[in-house]
């Protein structure tokens, strides 16, 4: 259960970051609503956000950790540091070059990325400059992701989980400035997008400090295609594609909505909510699984690896299913109570809620994909997960395009189709990953796993029954409790309490298992101040 402890450290710190991120999004919605400037922000953040999620939130780290950990186990710390330094220098140079080219090409790219405003020269100019300001964040995340992998391999999860808070801190600052200063929307957008890059520099700098405190000396040098770099790229690039299926699907959806005013803003707000369980649970458990599964594979402990995966899936579903239930049963309640204010109206909340409900039934699949890819990465098999990921993206493109344009032609909201396609493709990806692991006996449905999963499912069903009346009596509850914000906190609190009690009553978890989550991972290295 030390797996749970590592996941708990990751999830707790990520939660703090997400709370600040939620505050940032409230400020964004209050300032821009779902108008042109909100679409500009969503577009400027699209590429950096994708790379942040691919790199800082797991996919690259999951692919790099087995490579670094294998060299460390076979050849020692010094050889591992050389491998990491060579990979860092090469990948950083490539991504930095890409960022510069993208900034130069942005005036020609933006009309395609945000085609709904192609004829509005003012919006196009602001969007172009905003995107250019955020691009250096990609290069910062390249450094941060590799440094996070080094820390995680040493059993240190706190710092890598904590530094993303600076993205929200830095971007929240300019958004509260209009409370005391007279700032127009254009200046505000420029300030917020510049803050994205500033936060990247801070994150990379803190992680560099953390690695050096651990006694590991990494160096940036002229890029060279060494044998170690070639081996790292051979596994890491497919690994990024494999671990980032949901992010690639999200980018496809963003591109399809570029021709629909306000649609990108709807996706942005829905994305922030349905990806919360992914960041708190899927990424946390995925990152904690990779070092454990790598050690099991290197030592030939196949049964230990299967038990670890069992624990990871059970733990992830215990936290994910109630979140998915809440997002499916009371999406308007959640959005209207928390986001609706200023330029963001109840009509915007209703549109976003309809889309969020279609993402909600895909949430368990989004998280499971993060948990089912580490067994492949631990064996340095990134090719097959990449193939599965590409297949799921193909489903999103084909089904999403058909539903998006078909629903629009029928006078309905095409964004609903994109949400449906994203959820379907996630389940396709999970089916391919899980089916392969079962077929190869890397995982199996043990009696213990089936029993615990059914108990978690039953607890989630009871919670759904409790939340359903709240969705029907939303207005009455808001009046009774004096404010909609109080009402949503009370309802979610009651739902969580009922779910927790049911977990204990149905014996889905035991007191001894809860205590075990606080135990440190055996053999983890120590570093004062980082855990």
XYZ file of N, CA and C in Angstrom, residues 7 142 168 211 232 248 292 310 354 383 413 434 448 507 523:
45
model
N 0.890 7.912 -4.304
C -0.205 8.521 -5.062
C -0.879 9.617 -4.251
N 9.927 20.827 -21.135
C 10.839 19.763 -21.537
C 11.846 19.490 -20.426
N -0.638 28.428 -11.941
C -1.874 29.065 -11.502
C -1.619 30.338 -10.703
N 16.807 18.386 -7.940
C 17.668 17.292 -8.405
C 19.083 17.462 -7.868
N 16.811 6.521 -25.785
C 15.780 7.261 -25.067
C 14.679 7.719 -26.007
N -4.093 14.329 -27.004
C -4.171 14.424 -28.460
C -5.624 14.527 -28.904
N 7.608 1.198 -9.368
C 7.338 -0.091 -8.731
C 7.288 -1.208 -9.770
N -3.162 -4.525 -9.790
C -4.469 -4.719 -9.153
C -4.773 -3.585 -8.186
N -24.174 20.429 -20.432
C -24.567 19.387 -21.386
C -23.342 18.679 -21.963
N 5.731 0.840 -28.095
C 5.202 0.782 -29.463
C 3.718 0.435 -29.487
N -25.940 21.601 -30.810
C -24.584 21.992 -30.413
C -23.599 20.908 -30.831
N -6.175 -2.974 -21.825
C -6.550 -4.008 -20.866
C -6.616 -5.379 -21.491
N -10.149 -11.104 -5.499
C -10.056 -9.941 -4.619
C -10.367 -8.650 -5.379
N -17.288 -2.852 2.980
C -15.955 -3.436 3.119
C -15.119 -3.325 1.839
N 12.816 1.579 0.820
C 14.012 1.809 0.010
C 14.052 3.150 -0.683
